[in-house]
Amino acid sequence: MNHLKSLDAYFTAKRDEHLNELKDFLRIPSISALSEHKGDMQKAAEWLKDSFQKAGLENLSIDETEGHPVVYGDWLHAEGKPTILFYGHYDVQPVDPLNLWETGPFDPEVRDNKLYARGASDDKGQVFMHIKAVEALMNENGSLPVNVKFIIEGEEEIGSPNLEKYIEEKKEKLAADIIVISDTGMYGPGKPAICYGLRGLAGVQIDVKGAKGDLHSGIYGGGVQNPIHAISEILASFHDQEGTISVEGFYNDVRPLADEEREAYRALDFNEEALKDEIGVNELFGEKGFSYLEQTWTRPTLEVNGVFGGFSGEGIKTVLPSEAGSKITCRLVPDQDPEDIVKKLRAHIEKHKPAGVTVTVTEFDKGKPFITPFDHPAIQAAGKSYEKVYEVPTAFTRMGGSIPIVAAFDEILNLPVVLMGFGLSSENFHAPNEHFHLENFDKGLRVIGDYYYELAEFTKDELRK
C-alpha cells in the first residue's frame, strides 16, 4: 500500500496543474464527424504527442490513416513484465443543440466539483488520467512496473472506420498481453464497476423520395403520397406496441441470458424510481419480460435517432414535401452480426415500403458486440485496485453502449480486454452539458497507478490465458 500513499501525495500536489492541462485538451474542438474541424483533429493529436513526451513515453508518432490520425507512444523497459496496450480516443461528439449548454462546450468550467466540457467524460478526461498515471510513476520511480503502449485514435465517435486496418497493419507494433480501455462507466456514484460486455452497433439512414419537388398541399394533397407519411409508416412498423422489435429474424441469434447473470443483476438492487426522477420521465418502457438492466445491457434495440423532412419553421407552410428520412441505430448483443442485421432491416423496409415513393437505405456505423469472462486475472486485478481506493466491492457489469473497435482488438490481436471506466451515466456524454465528476477523476488516477502494480504481479502467460 506504500505506493498508494506515494501516488496520493503526488496527485494531491499536482491536482490544479493537472486540471489546467486537461482544460487545455478540452478546449480543442476535435469533432471527428465535421470536416471543418480537421485542423482541430490534428491539433489534438499533436497535443497528445506532447503530453506523451512529458509523461516519459517513447517512440512517439502521429500515424496517418485515411481519416484522422492515431497517436502512439510506449515505454518498454520492464524486462520480463507484462505489456499493457492502452486504447482511447481524442475525438468528441458534435455539440448541438448549442443553446442547451450552460457554458460553452469548449470552455471548460468546474462547477460543484464537476468539470463541464465536451469530452470531459467521453473520452478525453479518461485518456488524460492514464497519461498522468504513467507520468506520476515515472516521476516518482524513474520507471514503470510494467511495459505500456498507448494508441489514441481520432475516429471512435464515427465508428472507427480506419482503426481496424491500422491494427491489422501494426499487429507487431501493438503486440501486448492485455488491452485496457477506459471509455466505460461506473455502476453509480462511489460504486466502481468493471464492464465485461458491450453491445454492438448497426446504423442506417432511410431516405424517402416522392415527387420531383415540393408540391402545394391544397392542389396535390390527397392525390400524391406524402414522404413524411411514408417514413412514419415505415418507422411505426419496426416495433409492436409493447416495444418488441418486429423485424423478421431480428432476435434469431441473440444469446440467452444466463441465470447467474440475472441473479447478479438482481443483487445490484437497481433503483428504477431514482432513474425516472433523474432523467425526467414518469414511466420506463422496454421489451417485456426483462428488467431495465437486462433491457439496456443484454437485449438488442432498434432506435429512431432522428426524423427529417418538410417545413419546420415558424407558422404554417402548406407544402407536400418531396423528401423525408430518418436515421436509426440498432444496439446488438453477443452472437448478433451487424451485416446480418442490416440485411434484415433492408428486407423489412422493402416489405413495408408504402406505394408512391422510392426508398433508399444507406449503411453507416457497424460494430460487433463483445463479451469476456469476468473471472480473468486482469479483470479481477482491476477490481482489486478499485476496491483499495473506493473501499467498496467492485461490480461486474455489461454496458448498453458500444465501442465498435473492441471486438476487432479481440479478434485481430487475440488479447484479453479490460474495460475499466470512471464515468457516470448521468454525465451527459453525447448531450449538452457533458461533465466529469472530479471525485472519480481524483480516485481514478490512484486506481490506475495502483493497477499497474497489481498487473506486475502476474506473468505474461497468466494474463494471456
XYZ file of N, CA, C and O in Angstrom, residues 244-384:
564
model
N -41.386 -4.634 -28.548
C -40.635 -5.730 -29.166
C -40.364 -5.395 -30.635
O -41.252 -4.909 -31.344
N -39.154 -5.653 -31.094
C -38.773 -5.353 -32.471
C -39.451 -6.338 -33.418
O -39.401 -7.559 -33.208
N -40.082 -5.801 -34.453
C -40.905 -6.611 -35.358
C -40.173 -7.043 -36.625
O -40.769 -7.689 -37.483
N -38.903 -6.706 -36.757
C -38.128 -7.104 -37.940
C -37.941 -8.614 -37.928
O -37.454 -9.179 -36.948
N -38.330 -9.278 -39.006
C -38.285 -10.741 -39.065
C -36.864 -11.256 -38.849
O -35.917 -10.810 -39.500
N -36.702 -12.176 -37.899
C -35.413 -12.794 -37.620
C -34.461 -11.965 -36.788
O -33.316 -12.370 -36.556
N -34.911 -10.809 -36.295
C -34.009 -9.909 -35.576
C -33.413 -10.559 -34.331
O -32.247 -10.351 -33.996
N -34.198 -11.374 -33.651
C -33.752 -11.983 -32.395
C -33.153 -13.387 -32.582
O -32.781 -14.026 -31.600
N -33.040 -13.856 -33.802
C -32.649 -15.253 -34.040
C -31.357 -15.652 -33.347
O -31.239 -16.758 -32.824
N -30.357 -14.783 -33.374
C -29.030 -15.149 -32.877
C -28.711 -14.595 -31.496
O -27.562 -14.685 -31.040
N -29.693 -14.035 -30.821
C -29.440 -13.439 -29.509
C -29.097 -14.534 -28.500
O -29.843 -15.502 -28.326
N -27.954 -14.382 -27.832
C -27.524 -15.355 -26.831
C -28.395 -15.220 -25.585
O -28.533 -14.124 -25.033
N -28.982 -16.308 -25.102
C -29.824 -16.221 -23.896
C -29.023 -15.753 -22.690
O -27.822 -16.032 -22.568
N -29.680 -15.056 -21.814
C -29.045 -14.552 -20.602
C -28.943 -15.671 -19.577
O -29.931 -16.346 -19.259
N -27.741 -15.893 -19.067
C -27.527 -16.959 -18.087
C -28.212 -16.622 -16.764
O -28.297 -15.453 -16.371
N -28.682 -17.647 -16.078
C -29.334 -17.448 -14.783
C -28.410 -16.753 -13.789
O -28.860 -15.924 -12.988
N -27.095 -17.090 -13.849
C -26.137 -16.484 -12.924
C -26.034 -14.982 -13.155
O -25.900 -14.206 -12.199
N -26.096 -14.571 -14.420
C -26.031 -13.147 -14.708
C -27.286 -12.441 -14.207
O -27.218 -11.357 -13.620
N -28.432 -13.037 -14.452
C -29.680 -12.419 -13.989
C -29.653 -12.239 -12.473
O -30.070 -11.211 -11.940
N -29.152 -13.243 -11.777
C -29.095 -13.169 -10.325
C -28.125 -12.074 -9.890
O -28.395 -11.324 -8.944
N -26.996 -11.958 -10.597
C -26.015 -10.921 -10.264
C -26.608 -9.536 -10.480
O -26.362 -8.609 -9.689
N -27.395 -9.360 -11.540
C -28.005 -8.057 -11.804
C -29.071 -7.733 -10.762
O -29.205 -6.587 -10.333
N -29.812 -8.750 -10.346
C -30.812 -8.509 -9.285
C -30.125 -8.073 -7.996
O -30.633 -7.224 -7.267
N -28.946 -8.653 -7.731
C -28.226 -8.339 -6.499
C -27.717 -6.892 -6.486
O -27.434 -6.343 -5.417
N -27.645 -6.268 -7.655
C -27.214 -4.867 -7.717
C -28.280 -3.919 -7.182
O -27.990 -2.750 -6.917
N -29.500 -4.431 -7.064
C -30.604 -3.657 -6.467
C -30.777 -2.306 -7.154
O -30.818 -1.264 -6.508
N -30.903 -2.336 -8.485
C -31.025 -1.113 -9.271
C -32.326 -0.385 -8.930
O -33.396 -0.988 -8.853
N -32.231 0.932 -8.756
C -33.374 1.748 -8.340
C -34.022 2.391 -9.567
O -33.586 3.439 -10.034
N -35.076 1.772 -10.074
C -35.745 2.299 -11.266
C -36.479 3.608 -10.974
O -36.578 4.477 -11.855
N -36.977 3.764 -9.757
C -37.669 5.008 -9.407
C -36.695 6.194 -9.429
O -37.025 7.282 -9.914
N -35.490 5.972 -8.912
C -34.483 7.036 -8.930
C -34.092 7.376 -10.362
O -33.861 8.544 -10.695
N -34.018 6.364 -11.214
C -33.698 6.618 -12.615
C -34.754 7.498 -13.277
O -34.423 8.450 -13.996
N -36.017 7.201 -13.026
C -37.096 8.002 -13.619
C -36.985 9.465 -13.194
O -37.160 10.377 -14.016
N -36.675 9.677 -11.920
C -36.509 11.050 -11.433
C -35.311 11.722 -12.099
O -35.369 12.896 -12.484
N -34.243 10.968 -12.242
C -33.005 11.524 -12.796
C -33.177 11.975 -14.233
O -32.704 13.047 -14.622
N -33.863 11.166 -15.049
C -33.972 11.505 -16.475
C -35.274 12.219 -16.814
O -35.471 12.657 -17.955
N -36.173 12.350 -15.835
C -37.374 13.151 -16.021
C -38.472 12.489 -16.810
O -39.096 13.120 -17.667
N -38.734 11.199 -16.540
C -39.866 10.516 -17.183
C -40.756 9.934 -16.087
O -40.306 9.653 -14.979
N -42.023 9.740 -16.434
C -42.941 9.188 -15.421
C -43.092 7.678 -15.524
O -43.716 7.053 -14.673
N -42.521 7.082 -16.580
C -42.631 5.636 -16.748
C -41.508 5.146 -17.652
O -41.135 5.819 -18.624
N -40.942 3.979 -17.309
C -39.960 3.355 -18.182
C -40.688 2.485 -19.200
O -41.808 2.039 -18.975
N -40.045 2.246 -20.327
C -40.689 1.476 -21.391
C -39.639 0.627 -22.096
O -38.572 1.125 -22.463
N -39.923 -0.644 -22.260
C -38.990 -1.524 -22.953
C -39.556 -2.912 -23.127
O -40.696 -3.207 -22.752
N -38.722 -3.762 -23.703
C -39.125 -5.127 -24.036
C -39.636 -5.864 -22.795
O -38.975 -5.878 -21.751
N -40.797 -6.467 -22.924
C -41.422 -7.151 -21.788
C -40.621 -8.390 -21.384
O -39.988 -9.041 -22.200
N -40.679 -8.694 -20.067
C -40.036 -9.890 -19.552
C -38.602 -9.685 -19.113
O -37.933 -10.643 -18.722
N -38.123 -8.446 -19.175
C -36.742 -8.160 -18.804
C -36.700 -6.918 -17.918
O -37.458 -5.976 -18.124
N -35.798 -6.937 -16.939
C -35.604 -5.764 -16.089
C -34.927 -4.665 -16.894
O -34.424 -4.889 -18.002
N -34.878 -3.475 -16.313
C -34.235 -2.354 -17.009
C -32.771 -2.660 -17.313
O -32.291 -2.394 -18.418
N -32.034 -3.216 -16.348
C -30.631 -3.540 -16.591
C -30.504 -4.583 -17.687
O -29.611 -4.498 -18.538
N -31.365 -5.581 -17.674
C -31.324 -6.591 -18.729
C -31.662 -5.982 -20.086
O -31.043 -6.311 -21.103
N -32.639 -5.102 -20.120
C -33.020 -4.444 -21.371
C -31.865 -3.637 -21.957
O -31.629 -3.649 -23.169
N -31.151 -2.920 -21.096
C -30.133 -1.989 -21.586
C -28.740 -2.596 -21.684
O -27.866 -2.015 -22.340
N -28.516 -3.745 -21.050
C -27.201 -4.380 -21.116
C -27.174 -5.611 -22.018
O -26.157 -5.877 -22.652
N -28.269 -6.370 -22.050
C -28.203 -7.709 -22.655
C -29.195 -7.946 -23.781
O -29.203 -9.026 -24.357
N -30.022 -6.962 -24.104
C -31.011 -7.134 -25.170
C -30.729 -6.164 -26.315
O -30.249 -5.053 -26.089
N -31.040 -6.550 -27.542
C -30.804 -5.659 -28.685
C -31.891 -4.597 -28.792
O -32.978 -4.738 -28.236
N -31.572 -3.525 -29.511
C -32.523 -2.429 -29.679
C -32.583 -1.989 -31.136
O -31.697 -2.302 -31.938
N -33.619 -1.245 -31.452
C -33.734 -0.514 -32.713
C -34.328 0.834 -32.356
O -35.487 0.929 -31.966
N -33.503 1.877 -32.441
C -33.925 3.206 -32.005
C -33.919 4.194 -33.168
O -32.980 4.219 -33.970
N -34.950 5.018 -33.245
C -35.007 6.115 -34.212
C -34.260 7.296 -33.604
O -34.645 7.819 -32.566
N -33.170 7.712 -34.245
C -32.338 8.793 -33.711
C -32.696 10.163 -34.276
O -32.321 11.191 -33.707
N -33.393 10.185 -35.402
C -33.757 11.460 -35.995
C -34.702 11.263 -37.161
O -34.650 10.249 -37.856
N -35.606 12.241 -37.350
C -36.553 12.241 -38.468
C -36.500 13.622 -39.109
O -36.473 14.628 -38.396
N -36.486 13.672 -40.423
C -36.371 14.965 -41.082
C -37.237 15.000 -42.346
O -37.544 13.972 -42.945
N -37.640 16.223 -42.710
C -38.439 16.415 -43.915
C -39.451 17.534 -43.726
O -39.903 17.810 -42.616
N -39.795 18.193 -44.823
C -40.859 19.176 -44.790
C -40.471 20.489 -44.140
O -39.304 20.817 -43.971
N -41.487 21.240 -43.773
C -41.313 22.585 -43.221
C -41.408 22.551 -41.699
O -42.342 21.973 -41.146
N -40.440 23.174 -41.024
C -40.469 23.196 -39.553
C -40.214 24.597 -39.016
O -39.909 24.761 -37.844
N -40.364 25.613 -39.860
C -40.182 26.981 -39.405
C -41.409 27.515 -38.688
O -42.394 26.804 -38.454
N -41.364 28.780 -38.357
C -42.475 29.405 -37.643
C -43.700 29.483 -38.550
O -43.599 29.747 -39.746
N -44.858 29.233 -37.958
C -46.103 29.312 -38.725
C -46.359 28.054 -39.540
O -45.843 26.980 -39.242
N -47.175 28.192 -40.573
C -47.575 27.064 -41.412
C -47.160 27.332 -42.854
O -47.299 28.448 -43.359
N -46.652 26.306 -43.491
C -46.386 26.355 -44.928
C -47.114 25.182 -45.556
O -46.806 24.025 -45.255
N -48.077 25.453 -46.400
C -48.946 24.394 -46.940
C -48.238 23.670 -48.074
O -48.558 23.806 -49.253
N -47.269 22.845 -47.655
C -46.429 22.151 -48.627
C -46.554 20.640 -48.439
O -46.739 20.151 -47.325
N -46.500 19.934 -49.536
C -46.403 18.475 -49.521
C -44.951 18.179 -49.902
O -44.569 18.315 -51.062
N -44.112 17.833 -48.937
C -42.677 17.732 -49.199
C -42.340 16.599 -50.170
O -43.038 15.578 -50.216
N -41.259 16.788 -50.890
C -40.844 15.761 -51.848
C -39.940 14.721 -51.216
O -39.741 13.640 -51.778
N -39.369 15.038 -50.038
C -38.418 14.122 -49.420
C -38.625 14.066 -47.905
O -39.086 15.023 -47.295
N -38.256 12.946 -47.345
C -38.238 12.779 -45.890
C -37.281 11.641 -45.572
O -36.895 10.864 -46.456
N -36.896 11.553 -44.324
C -35.975 10.479 -43.975
C -35.826 10.303 -42.492
O -36.412 11.032 -41.686
N -35.000 9.335 -42.140
C -34.776 9.026 -40.732
C -33.431 8.334 -40.573
O -32.960 7.646 -41.478
N -32.835 8.521 -39.415
C -31.618 7.809 -39.048
C -31.963 6.857 -37.900
O -32.624 7.252 -36.945
N -31.536 5.613 -38.027
C -31.798 4.632 -36.965
C -30.512 3.886 -36.622
O -29.619 3.723 -37.453
N -30.410 3.471 -35.364
C -29.307 2.621 -34.943
C -29.849 1.445 -34.146
O -30.824 1.578 -33.404
N -29.184 0.322 -34.292
C -29.510 -0.887 -33.540
C -28.328 -1.224 -32.637
O -27.188 -1.273 -33.105
N -28.598 -1.431 -31.355
C -27.579 -1.953 -30.449
C -27.728 -3.471 -30.440
O -28.829 -4.002 -30.258
N -26.611 -4.157 -30.624
C -26.628 -5.604 -30.806
C -25.936 -6.302 -29.636
O -25.076 -5.725 -28.972
N -26.306 -7.555 -29.409
C -25.773 -8.308 -28.282
C -25.016 -9.531 -28.792
O -25.083 -9.856 -29.981
N -24.250 -10.212 -27.905
C -23.405 -11.309 -28.351
C -24.125 -12.320 -29.257
O -25.248 -12.716 -28.985
N -23.400 -12.665 -30.338
C -23.782 -13.598 -31.404
C -24.582 -12.943 -32.524
O -24.805 -13.566 -33.565
N -25.034 -11.702 -32.356
C -25.648 -10.988 -33.474
C -24.547 -10.386 -34.345
O -23.535 -9.910 -33.838
N -24.764 -10.404 -35.662
C -23.790 -9.870 -36.607
C -24.359 -8.624 -37.272
O -25.468 -8.658 -37.818
N -23.631 -7.490 -37.257
C -24.178 -6.260 -37.815
C -24.538 -6.356 -39.293
O -25.533 -5.769 -39.736
N -23.742 -7.087 -40.078
C -24.039 -7.234 -41.508
C -25.367 -7.957 -41.700
O -26.190 -7.580 -42.551
N -25.579 -9.001 -40.907
C -26.822 -9.755 -40.996
C -28.016 -8.905 -40.588
O -29.085 -8.958 -41.226
N -27.837 -8.094 -39.543
C -28.933 -7.239 -39.081
C -29.291 -6.203 -40.139
O -30.482 -5.926 -40.395
N -28.306 -5.619 -40.804
C -28.596 -4.646 -41.864
C -29.369 -5.296 -43.006
O -30.296 -4.696 -43.559
N -29.006 -6.511 -43.365
C -29.758 -7.233 -44.404
C -31.220 -7.404 -43.996
O -32.141 -7.231 -44.805
N -31.443 -7.758 -42.745
C -32.805 -7.945 -42.245
C -33.565 -6.609 -42.230
O -34.765 -6.566 -42.523
N -32.874 -5.530 -41.895
C -33.510 -4.206 -41.931
C -33.915 -3.847 -43.361
O -35.021 -3.340 -43.601
N -33.025 -4.083 -44.303
C -33.338 -3.780 -45.706
C -34.575 -4.555 -46.169
O -35.465 -3.991 -46.829
N -34.614 -5.834 -45.818
C -35.756 -6.655 -46.225
C -37.047 -6.153 -45.595
O -38.101 -6.108 -46.239
N -36.972 -5.761 -44.332
C -38.158 -5.256 -43.637
C -38.637 -3.947 -44.263
O -39.846 -3.755 -44.481
N -37.712 -3.051 -44.547
C -38.087 -1.755 -45.133
C -38.709 -1.962 -46.505
O -39.715 -1.317 -46.848
N -38.140 -2.837 -47.300
C -38.698 -3.099 -48.632
C -40.110 -3.674 -48.524
O -41.002 -3.297 -49.284
N -40.312 -4.553 -47.560
C -41.619 -5.180 -47.369
C -42.677 -4.167 -46.932
O -43.853 -4.277 -47.303
N -42.270 -3.161 -46.136
C -43.226 -2.207 -45.570
C -43.204 -0.847 -46.273
O -43.791 0.117 -45.779
N -42.571 -0.774 -47.408
C -42.484 0.479 -48.155
C -43.850 0.837 -48.731
O -44.433 0.061 -49.481
N -44.394 2.015 -48.410
C -45.694 2.414 -48.962
C -45.605 2.697 -50.465
O -44.522 2.951 -51.013
N -46.733 2.675 -51.125
C -46.788 2.983 -52.551
C -46.519 4.456 -52.793
O -46.726 5.295 -51.917
N -46.028 4.776 -53.987
C -45.889 6.168 -54.394
C -44.594 6.834 -54.018
O -44.437 8.046 -54.228
N -43.628 6.094 -53.439
C -42.333 6.671 -53.077
C -41.223 5.675 -53.416
O -41.461 4.468 -53.556
N -40.025 6.179 -53.562
C -38.849 5.318 -53.638
C -38.082 5.462 -52.324
O -38.046 6.540 -51.726
N -37.490 4.359 -51.878
C -36.803 4.340 -50.590
C -35.355 3.888 -50.799
O -35.109 2.880 -51.455
N -34.432 4.643 -50.221
C -33.008 4.313 -50.271
C -32.498 4.091 -48.852
O -32.811 4.869 -47.946
N -31.727 3.028 -48.669
C -31.136 2.729 -47.361
C -29.624 2.870 -47.472
O -28.990 2.214 -48.308
N -29.038 3.721 -46.635
C -27.589 3.935 -46.605
C -27.036 3.406 -45.291
O -27.549 3.722 -44.224
N -25.997 2.588 -45.382
C -25.410 1.990 -44.187
C -24.385 2.936 -43.573
O -23.642 3.600 -44.274
N -24.354 2.945 -42.235
C -23.367 3.759 -41.530
C -22.611 2.885 -40.530
O -22.151 1.814 -40.881
N -22.499 3.338 -39.297
C -21.653 2.662 -38.315
C -22.039 1.201 -38.130
O -23.221 0.852 -38.059
N -20.999 0.355 -38.009
C -21.208 -1.048 -37.655
C -20.147 -1.454 -36.637
O -18.992 -1.031 -36.724
N -20.531 -2.258 -35.686
C -19.577 -2.773 -34.713
C -20.128 -4.030 -34.082
O -21.321 -4.112 -33.768
N -19.284 -5.022 -33.890
C -19.732 -6.286 -33.307
C -19.828 -6.166 -31.788
O -19.064 -5.427 -31.164
N -20.733 -6.906 -31.184
C -20.799 -6.943 -29.718
C -19.585 -7.669 -29.149
O -18.866 -8.366 -29.872
N -19.371 -7.505 -27.845
C -18.186 -8.082 -27.209
C -18.545 -8.564 -25.811
O -19.310 -7.927 -25.094
N -17.959 -9.693 -25.433
C -18.112 -10.182 -24.063
C -16.872 -10.992 -23.709
O -16.282 -11.656 -24.565
N -16.428 -10.893 -22.444
C -15.248 -11.626 -21.989
C -15.518 -12.152 -20.580
O -16.328 -11.571 -19.839
N -14.891 -13.265 -20.170
C -15.125 -13.799 -18.821
C -14.692 -12.812 -17.747
O -13.594 -12.252 -17.826
N -15.543 -12.594 -16.755
C -15.157 -11.611 -15.743
C -14.316 -12.215 -14.628
O -13.940 -11.521 -13.685
N -13.949 -13.517 -14.734
C -13.034 -14.098 -13.756
C -11.581 -14.062 -14.236
O -10.692 -14.632 -13.598
N -11.321 -13.387 -15.366
C -9.957 -13.281 -15.872
C -9.096 -12.526 -14.863
O -9.543 -11.552 -14.251
N -7.828 -12.945 -14.656
C -6.996 -12.297 -13.622
C -6.790 -10.801 -13.834
O -6.698 -10.039 -12.859
N -6.717 -10.339 -15.087
C -6.526 -8.905 -15.333
C -7.752 -8.109 -14.925
O -7.639 -6.972 -14.442
N -8.931 -8.690 -15.115
C -10.171 -8.029 -14.705
C -10.294 -8.043 -13.184
O -10.654 -7.040 -12.562
N -9.962 -9.169 -12.577
C -10.030 -9.259 -11.122
C -9.012 -8.314 -10.460
O -9.285 -7.720 -9.423
N -7.844 -8.146 -11.098
C -6.840 -7.221 -10.559
C -7.349 -5.788 -10.616
O -7.124 -4.997 -9.690
N -8.045 -5.446 -11.696
C -8.630 -4.105 -11.792
C -9.653 -3.897 -10.683
O -9.708 -2.829 -10.056
N -10.477 -4.913 -10.453
C -11.448 -4.820 -9.371
C -10.787 -4.608 -8.022
O -11.276 -3.836 -7.187
N -9.654 -5.257 -7.816
C -8.922 -5.123 -6.551
C -8.413 -3.695 -6.364
O -8.499 -3.118 -5.266
